[in-house]
Coordinates of C-alpha atoms and ligand atoms in Angstrom, one line a residue:
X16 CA 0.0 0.0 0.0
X17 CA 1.3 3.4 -0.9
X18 CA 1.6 6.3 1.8
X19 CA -1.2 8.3 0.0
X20 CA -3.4 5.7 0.5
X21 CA -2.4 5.0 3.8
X22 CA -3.3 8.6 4.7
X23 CA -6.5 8.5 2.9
X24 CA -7.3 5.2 4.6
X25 CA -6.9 6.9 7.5
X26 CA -8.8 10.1 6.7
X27 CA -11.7 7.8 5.8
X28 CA -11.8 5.4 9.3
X29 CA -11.2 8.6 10.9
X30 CA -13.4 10.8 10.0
X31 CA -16.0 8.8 8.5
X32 CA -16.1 10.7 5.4
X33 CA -13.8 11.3 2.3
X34 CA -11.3 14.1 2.0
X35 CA -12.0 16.5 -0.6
X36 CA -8.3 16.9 -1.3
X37 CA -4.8 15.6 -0.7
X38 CA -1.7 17.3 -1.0
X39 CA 2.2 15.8 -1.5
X40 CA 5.5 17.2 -1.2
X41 CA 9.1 15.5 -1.3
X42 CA 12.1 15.2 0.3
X43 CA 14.9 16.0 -1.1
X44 CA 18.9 14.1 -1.6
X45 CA 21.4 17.0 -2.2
X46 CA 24.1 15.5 -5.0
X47 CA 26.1 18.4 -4.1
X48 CA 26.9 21.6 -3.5
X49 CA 26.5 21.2 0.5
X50 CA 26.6 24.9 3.2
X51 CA 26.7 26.7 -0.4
X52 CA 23.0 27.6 -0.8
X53 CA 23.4 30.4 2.6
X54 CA 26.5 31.6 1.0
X55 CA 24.3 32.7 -1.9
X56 CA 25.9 29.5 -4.0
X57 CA 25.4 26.6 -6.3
X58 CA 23.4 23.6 -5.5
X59 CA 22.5 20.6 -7.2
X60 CA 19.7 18.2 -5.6
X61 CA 16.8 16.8 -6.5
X62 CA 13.5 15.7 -5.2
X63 CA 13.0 11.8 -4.2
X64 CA 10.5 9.6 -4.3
X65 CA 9.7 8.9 -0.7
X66 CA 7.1 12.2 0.7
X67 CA 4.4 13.7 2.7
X68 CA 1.3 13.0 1.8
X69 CA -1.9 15.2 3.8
X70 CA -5.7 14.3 2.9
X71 CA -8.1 17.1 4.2
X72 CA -11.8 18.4 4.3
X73 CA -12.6 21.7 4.6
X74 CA -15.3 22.2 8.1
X75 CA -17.8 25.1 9.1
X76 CA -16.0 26.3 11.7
X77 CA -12.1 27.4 13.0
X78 CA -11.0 24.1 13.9
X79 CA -8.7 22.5 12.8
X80 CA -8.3 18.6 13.5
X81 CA -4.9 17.2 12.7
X82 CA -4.0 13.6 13.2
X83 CA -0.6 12.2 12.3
X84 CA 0.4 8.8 11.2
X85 CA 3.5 8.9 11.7
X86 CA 3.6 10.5 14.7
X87 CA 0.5 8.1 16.1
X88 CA -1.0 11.3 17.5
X89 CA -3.9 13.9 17.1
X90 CA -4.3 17.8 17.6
X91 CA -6.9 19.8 17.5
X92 CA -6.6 23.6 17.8
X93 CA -8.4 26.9 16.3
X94 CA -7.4 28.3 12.9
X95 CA -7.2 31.4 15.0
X96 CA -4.5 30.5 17.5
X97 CA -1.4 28.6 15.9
X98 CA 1.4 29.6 17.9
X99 CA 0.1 28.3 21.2
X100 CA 2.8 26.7 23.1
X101 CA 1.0 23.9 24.6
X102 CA 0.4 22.0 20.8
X103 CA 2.5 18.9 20.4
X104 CA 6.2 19.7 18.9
X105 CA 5.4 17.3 15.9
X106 CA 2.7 19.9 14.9
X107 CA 4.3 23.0 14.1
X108 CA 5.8 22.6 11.0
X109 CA 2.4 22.3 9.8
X110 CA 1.1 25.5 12.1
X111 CA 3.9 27.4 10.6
X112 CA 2.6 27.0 7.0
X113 CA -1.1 27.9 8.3
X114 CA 0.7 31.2 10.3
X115 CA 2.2 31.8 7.2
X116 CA -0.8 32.4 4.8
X117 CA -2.8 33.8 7.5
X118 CA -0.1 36.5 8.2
X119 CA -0.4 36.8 4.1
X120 CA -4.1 37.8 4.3
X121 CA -5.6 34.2 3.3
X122 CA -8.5 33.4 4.6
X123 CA -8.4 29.6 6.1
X124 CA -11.1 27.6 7.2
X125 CA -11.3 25.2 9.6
X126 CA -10.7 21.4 8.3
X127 CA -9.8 17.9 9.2
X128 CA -6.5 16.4 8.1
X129 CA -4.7 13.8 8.1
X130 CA -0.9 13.8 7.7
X131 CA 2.0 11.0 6.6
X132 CA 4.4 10.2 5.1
X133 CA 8.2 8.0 4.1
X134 CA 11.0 10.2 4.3
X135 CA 12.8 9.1 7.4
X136 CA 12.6 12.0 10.2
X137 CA 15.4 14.1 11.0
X138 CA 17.9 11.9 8.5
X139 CA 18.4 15.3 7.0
X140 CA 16.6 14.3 3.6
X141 CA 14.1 17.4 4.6
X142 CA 10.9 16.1 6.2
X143 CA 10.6 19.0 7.9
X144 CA 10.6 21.2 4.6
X145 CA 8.2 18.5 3.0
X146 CA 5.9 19.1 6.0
X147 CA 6.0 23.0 5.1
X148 CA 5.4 22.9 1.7
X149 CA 2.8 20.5 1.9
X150 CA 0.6 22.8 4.2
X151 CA 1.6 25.6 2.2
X152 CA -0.2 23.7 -0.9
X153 CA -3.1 22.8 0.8
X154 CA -3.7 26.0 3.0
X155 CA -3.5 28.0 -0.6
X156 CA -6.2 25.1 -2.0
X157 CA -8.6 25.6 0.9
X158 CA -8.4 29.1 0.5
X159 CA -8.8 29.2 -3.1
X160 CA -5.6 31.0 -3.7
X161 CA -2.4 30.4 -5.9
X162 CA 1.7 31.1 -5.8
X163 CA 4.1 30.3 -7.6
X164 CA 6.3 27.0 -6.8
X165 CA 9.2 28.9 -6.0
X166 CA 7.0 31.4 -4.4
X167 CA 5.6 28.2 -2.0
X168 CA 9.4 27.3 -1.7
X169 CA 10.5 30.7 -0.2
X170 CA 7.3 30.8 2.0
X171 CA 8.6 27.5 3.2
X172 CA 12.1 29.3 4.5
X173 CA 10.3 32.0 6.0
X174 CA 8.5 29.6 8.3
X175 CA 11.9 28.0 9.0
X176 CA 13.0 31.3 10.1
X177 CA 10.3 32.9 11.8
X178 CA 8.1 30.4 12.8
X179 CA 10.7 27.5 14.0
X180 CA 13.7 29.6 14.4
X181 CA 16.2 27.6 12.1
X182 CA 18.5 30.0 10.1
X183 CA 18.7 27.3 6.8
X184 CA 19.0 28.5 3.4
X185 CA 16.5 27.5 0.3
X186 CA 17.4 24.2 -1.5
X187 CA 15.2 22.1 0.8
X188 CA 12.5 24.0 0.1
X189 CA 12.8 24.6 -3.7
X190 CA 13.7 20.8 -4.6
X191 CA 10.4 20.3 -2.7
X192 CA 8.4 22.7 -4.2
X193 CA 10.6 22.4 -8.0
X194 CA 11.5 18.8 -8.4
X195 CA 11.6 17.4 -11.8
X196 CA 10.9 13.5 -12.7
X197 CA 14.0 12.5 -13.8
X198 CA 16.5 15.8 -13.2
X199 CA 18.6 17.2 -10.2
X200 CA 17.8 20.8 -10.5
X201 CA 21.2 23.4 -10.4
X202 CA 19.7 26.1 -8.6
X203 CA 22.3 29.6 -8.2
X204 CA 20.5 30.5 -4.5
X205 CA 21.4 34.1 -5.4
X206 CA 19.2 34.9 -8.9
X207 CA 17.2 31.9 -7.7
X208 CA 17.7 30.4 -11.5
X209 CA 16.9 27.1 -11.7
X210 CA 18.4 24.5 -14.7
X211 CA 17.4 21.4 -14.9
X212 CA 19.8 18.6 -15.4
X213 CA 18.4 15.5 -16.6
X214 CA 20.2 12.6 -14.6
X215 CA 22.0 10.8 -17.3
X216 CA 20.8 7.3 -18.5
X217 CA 22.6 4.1 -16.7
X218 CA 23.1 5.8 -13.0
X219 CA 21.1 5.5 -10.0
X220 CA 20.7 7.5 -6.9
X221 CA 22.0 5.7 -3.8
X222 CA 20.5 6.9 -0.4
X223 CA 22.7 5.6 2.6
X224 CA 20.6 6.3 6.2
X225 CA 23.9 5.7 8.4
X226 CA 21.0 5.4 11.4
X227 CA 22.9 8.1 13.5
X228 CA 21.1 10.9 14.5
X229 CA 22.0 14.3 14.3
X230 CA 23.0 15.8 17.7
X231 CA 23.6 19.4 17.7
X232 CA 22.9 20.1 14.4
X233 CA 21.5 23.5 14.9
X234 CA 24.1 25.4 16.9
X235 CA 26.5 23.9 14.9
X236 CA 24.6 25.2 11.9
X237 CA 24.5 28.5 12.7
X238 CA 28.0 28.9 13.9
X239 CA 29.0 27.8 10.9
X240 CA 26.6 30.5 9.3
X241 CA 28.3 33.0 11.2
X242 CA 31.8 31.9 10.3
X243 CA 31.2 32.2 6.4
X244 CA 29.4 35.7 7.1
X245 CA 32.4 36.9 9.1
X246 CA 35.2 35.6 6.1
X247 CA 33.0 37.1 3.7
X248 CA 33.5 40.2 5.7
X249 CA 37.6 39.7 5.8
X250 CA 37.3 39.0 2.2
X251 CA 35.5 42.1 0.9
X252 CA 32.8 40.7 -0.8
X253 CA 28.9 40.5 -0.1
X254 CA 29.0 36.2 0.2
X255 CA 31.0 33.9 0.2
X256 CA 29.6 33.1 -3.4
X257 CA 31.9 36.4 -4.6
X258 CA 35.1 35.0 -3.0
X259 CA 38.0 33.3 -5.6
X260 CA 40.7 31.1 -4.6
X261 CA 43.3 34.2 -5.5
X262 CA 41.4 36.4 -3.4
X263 CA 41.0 33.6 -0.4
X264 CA 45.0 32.7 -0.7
X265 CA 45.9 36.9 -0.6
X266 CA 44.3 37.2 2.5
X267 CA 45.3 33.9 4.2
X268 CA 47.3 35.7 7.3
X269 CA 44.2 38.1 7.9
X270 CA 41.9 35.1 8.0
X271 CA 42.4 32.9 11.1
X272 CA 42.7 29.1 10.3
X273 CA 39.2 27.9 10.6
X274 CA 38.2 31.4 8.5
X275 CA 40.3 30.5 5.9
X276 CA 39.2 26.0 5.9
X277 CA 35.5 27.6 6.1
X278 CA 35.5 29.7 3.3
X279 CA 37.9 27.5 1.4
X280 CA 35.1 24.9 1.7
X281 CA 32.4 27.1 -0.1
X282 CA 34.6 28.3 -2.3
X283 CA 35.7 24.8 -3.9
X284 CA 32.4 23.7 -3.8
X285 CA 30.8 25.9 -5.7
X286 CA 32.8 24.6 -8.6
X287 CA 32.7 21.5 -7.7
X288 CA 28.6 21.9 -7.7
X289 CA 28.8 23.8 -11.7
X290 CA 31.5 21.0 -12.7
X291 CA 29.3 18.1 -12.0
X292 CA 25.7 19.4 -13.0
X293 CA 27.8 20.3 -16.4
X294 CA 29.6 16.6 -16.3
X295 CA 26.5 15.1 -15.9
X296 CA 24.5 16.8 -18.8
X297 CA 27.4 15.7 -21.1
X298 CA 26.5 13.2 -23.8
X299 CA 30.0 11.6 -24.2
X300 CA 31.1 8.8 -22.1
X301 CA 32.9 9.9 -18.9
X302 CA 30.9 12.4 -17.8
X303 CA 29.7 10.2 -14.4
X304 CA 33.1 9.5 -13.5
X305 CA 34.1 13.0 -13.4
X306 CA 30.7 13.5 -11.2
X307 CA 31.6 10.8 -9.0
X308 CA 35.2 12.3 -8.2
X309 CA 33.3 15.7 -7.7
X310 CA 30.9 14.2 -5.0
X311 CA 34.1 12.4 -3.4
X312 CA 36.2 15.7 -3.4
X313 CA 33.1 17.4 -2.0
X314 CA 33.2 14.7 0.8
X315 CA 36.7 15.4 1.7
X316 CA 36.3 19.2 2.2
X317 CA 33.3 18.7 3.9
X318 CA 34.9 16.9 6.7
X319 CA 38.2 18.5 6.6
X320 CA 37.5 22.1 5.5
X321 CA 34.0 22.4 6.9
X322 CA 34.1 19.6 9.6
X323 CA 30.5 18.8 9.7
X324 CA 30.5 14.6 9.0
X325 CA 31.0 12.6 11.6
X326 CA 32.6 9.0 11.7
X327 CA 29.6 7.1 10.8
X328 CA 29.2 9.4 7.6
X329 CA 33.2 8.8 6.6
X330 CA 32.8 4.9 7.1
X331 CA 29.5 4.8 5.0
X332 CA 31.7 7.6 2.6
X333 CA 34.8 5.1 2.4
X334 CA 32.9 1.6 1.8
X335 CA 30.6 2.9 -0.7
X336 CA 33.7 4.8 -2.9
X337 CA 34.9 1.3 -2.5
X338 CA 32.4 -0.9 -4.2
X339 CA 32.9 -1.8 -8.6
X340 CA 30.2 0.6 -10.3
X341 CA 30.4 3.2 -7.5
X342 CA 31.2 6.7 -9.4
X343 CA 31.2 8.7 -6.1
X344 CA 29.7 9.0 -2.7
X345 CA 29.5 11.4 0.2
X346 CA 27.2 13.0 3.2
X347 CA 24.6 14.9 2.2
X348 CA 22.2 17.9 3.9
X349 CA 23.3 19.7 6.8
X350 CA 25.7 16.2 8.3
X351 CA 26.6 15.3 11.8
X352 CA 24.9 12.1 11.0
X353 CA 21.8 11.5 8.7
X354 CA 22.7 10.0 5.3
X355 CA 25.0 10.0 2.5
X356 CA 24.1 10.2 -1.3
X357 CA 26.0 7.6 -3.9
X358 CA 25.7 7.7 -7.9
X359 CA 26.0 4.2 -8.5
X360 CA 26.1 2.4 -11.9
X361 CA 22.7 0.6 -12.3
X362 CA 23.7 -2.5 -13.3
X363 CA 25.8 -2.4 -10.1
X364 CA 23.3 -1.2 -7.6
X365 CA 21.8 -4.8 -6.3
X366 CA 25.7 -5.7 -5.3
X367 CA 26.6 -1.9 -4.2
X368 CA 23.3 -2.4 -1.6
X369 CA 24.3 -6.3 -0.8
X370 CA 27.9 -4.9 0.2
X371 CA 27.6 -2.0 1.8
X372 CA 24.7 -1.9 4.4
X373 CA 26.4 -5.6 5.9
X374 CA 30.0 -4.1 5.8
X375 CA 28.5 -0.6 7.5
X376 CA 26.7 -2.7 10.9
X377 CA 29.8 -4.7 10.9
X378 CA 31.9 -1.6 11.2
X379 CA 29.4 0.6 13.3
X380 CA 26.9 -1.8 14.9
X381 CA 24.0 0.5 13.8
X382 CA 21.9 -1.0 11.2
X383 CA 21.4 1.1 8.3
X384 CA 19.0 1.9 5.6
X385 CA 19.3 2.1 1.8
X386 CA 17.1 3.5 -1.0
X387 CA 17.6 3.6 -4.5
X388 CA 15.6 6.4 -5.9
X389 CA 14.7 8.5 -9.0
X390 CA 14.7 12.0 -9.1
X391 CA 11.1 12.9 -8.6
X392 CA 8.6 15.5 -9.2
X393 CA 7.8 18.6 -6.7
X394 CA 4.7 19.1 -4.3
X395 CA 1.4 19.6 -6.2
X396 CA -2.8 19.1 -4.5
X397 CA -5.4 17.4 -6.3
X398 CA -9.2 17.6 -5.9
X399 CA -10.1 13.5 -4.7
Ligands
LIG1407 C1 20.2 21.9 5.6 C2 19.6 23.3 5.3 C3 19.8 23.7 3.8 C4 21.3 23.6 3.5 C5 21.9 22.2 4.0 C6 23.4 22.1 3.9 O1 19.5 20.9 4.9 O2 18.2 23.3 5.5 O3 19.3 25.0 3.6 O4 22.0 24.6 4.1 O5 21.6 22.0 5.3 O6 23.8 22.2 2.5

């Protein structure tokens, strides 16, 4: 059984009636370009197939009923109060989206919901932004009213930052709200362009759950927020985005050593990310190897320039570079744990999975997960 019809299982014991809509959003695996997108950088990731799924009814009145399925809980509060403090934790991603619009001018009903979904939680593959966008596209279909996707996406980041208090930039969001069946989508997070790249015939997406938790994550985040701000400052330009290698390597004694590794980090990644989306629209052969050393240089720097993996990461890192038909592999999302990201030849993926989740436990003694996906399509609502 699928999640949507889980949830609309669920809407129908519950509620005894059908929904009149249901709403999906996806997560999202980042190929690369990792810390860039706050930096006002390059980023290349693409929606997956696992998301959140919400099936709702509009009511009469202000309240709102929300039960979740994965969270094996219910909520019920008034359209009219959606920052009170006393609401369970799991439901304010979806009471930021509501705030959102209503702090827009959108007039929202009441309604019964119910909410689900198959992106792991907190594995950094973005449930959270799934969660946002998703209410974002049913809130605007209850109210009648429509945005752009990249419009849904930024609304998304403001909730992060106002509503939850999490300073992140906007590829979770757009690959949410933007995905494309089939592409990773290169999106510059300054001019908010967005190419798409079609994922090139023969490769597969390897999604590698290293089952360690991120601890931290947020202080660490924003620290290292702060860092990039402050070398940008150093470096005379506006973001780290501006900054060259010349420039970086003229002001190396006026930069302290974590400064410099920081924005050394942001700085080779950026190419790294316009190197491989170009590599990987290339029709001649070779194109996923140079991709796959990308996404292993962009490893490398991430836990020696930017020092957010963690040793769970590097051992899932090391045996999957290892395995025949492996092009490249590293952590992917904000790291400290959560999962890594392979491009794995697809005549090779049954092995690569056979290999490395065994050889990971054996190593760790945490039992992993792994998901071969496609590059899916973004959030959308339909009329059941
Ligand atoms: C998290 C944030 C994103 C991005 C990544 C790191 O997923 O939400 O905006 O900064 O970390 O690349």
């Amino acid at each position: 059984m699928t999640v949507r019809d889980t949830v609309l299982d669920r809407f129908r014991e519950h509620f005894d009636e059908a929904p009149a809509l249901v709403a999906r959003a996806p997560g999202r695996v980042n190929l690369i370009g990792e810390h860039t997108d706050y930096n006002d950088g390059f980023v290349l990731p693409a929606a997956i197939e696992r998301a959140v799924h919400v099936a709702a009814r509009p009511r009469d009145d202000s309240t709102v009923t929300l039960v979740s399925v994965d969270f094996h809980s219910e909520t019920q509060f008034s359209i009219d109060d959606l920052d009170d403090p006393d609401l369970p934790a799991w439901s304010k991603y979806p009471r930021g989206s509501l705030w959102w619009l209503q702090n827009r001018g959108h007039i929202l009903p009441g309604f019964d919901a119910v909410i689900g979904g198959d992106i792991p939680i907190g594995a950094g593959l973005s449930s959270s932004a799934a969660v946002e966008v998703v209410m974002l596209e049913l809130g605007l279909a209850l109210a009648g009213a429509e945005m752009s996707q990249q419009d849904k996406a930024l609304a998304g980041v403001e909730v992060e930052h106002q509503f939850i208090g999490m300073p992140c930039g906007v590829m979770d969001q757009m690959a949410s709200a933007m995905g494309v069946a089939q592409h990773a989508l290169l999106i510059d997070c300054r001019s908010l362009d967005v190419r798409q790249v079609k994922m090139p015939a023969g490769a597969s997406i390897v999604i590698m759950d290293t089952a360690k938790r991120r601890g931290l994550v947020d202080s660490a985040y924003a620290r290292r927020r702060e860092e990039c701000e402050a070398a940008a400052e150093i470096l005379g330009v506006e973001a780290l985005r501006d900054a060259t290698r010349e420039g970086l390597e003229a002001a190396r004694d006026r930069l302290s050593s974590v400064l410099y590794r920081r924005a050394r980090h942001i700085i080779t990644e950026n190419l790294r990310v316009q190197a491989t989306a170009l590599a990987l629209g290339s029709t001649h052969g070779g194109g996923l190897k140079t991709a796959g050393q990308a996404l292993r240089d962009s490893h490398a720097s991430l836990r020696d320039d930017y020092e957010v993996s963690c040793y769970e990461l590097d051992v899932m890192v090391d045996i999957a570079n290892a395995q025949a038909g492996c092009y490249g592999a590293r952590m992917t999302g904000a790291g400290f744990g959560g999962c890594a990201v392979a491009l794995v030849d697809e005549g090779a993926v049954e092995a690569f999975v056979a290999a490395v989740g065994p050889a990971y436990a054996e190593k760790t003694g945490l039992e992993p997960h792994l998901y071969v996906t496609q590059a899916a399509a973004g959030s959308g609502v339909e009329r059941v």
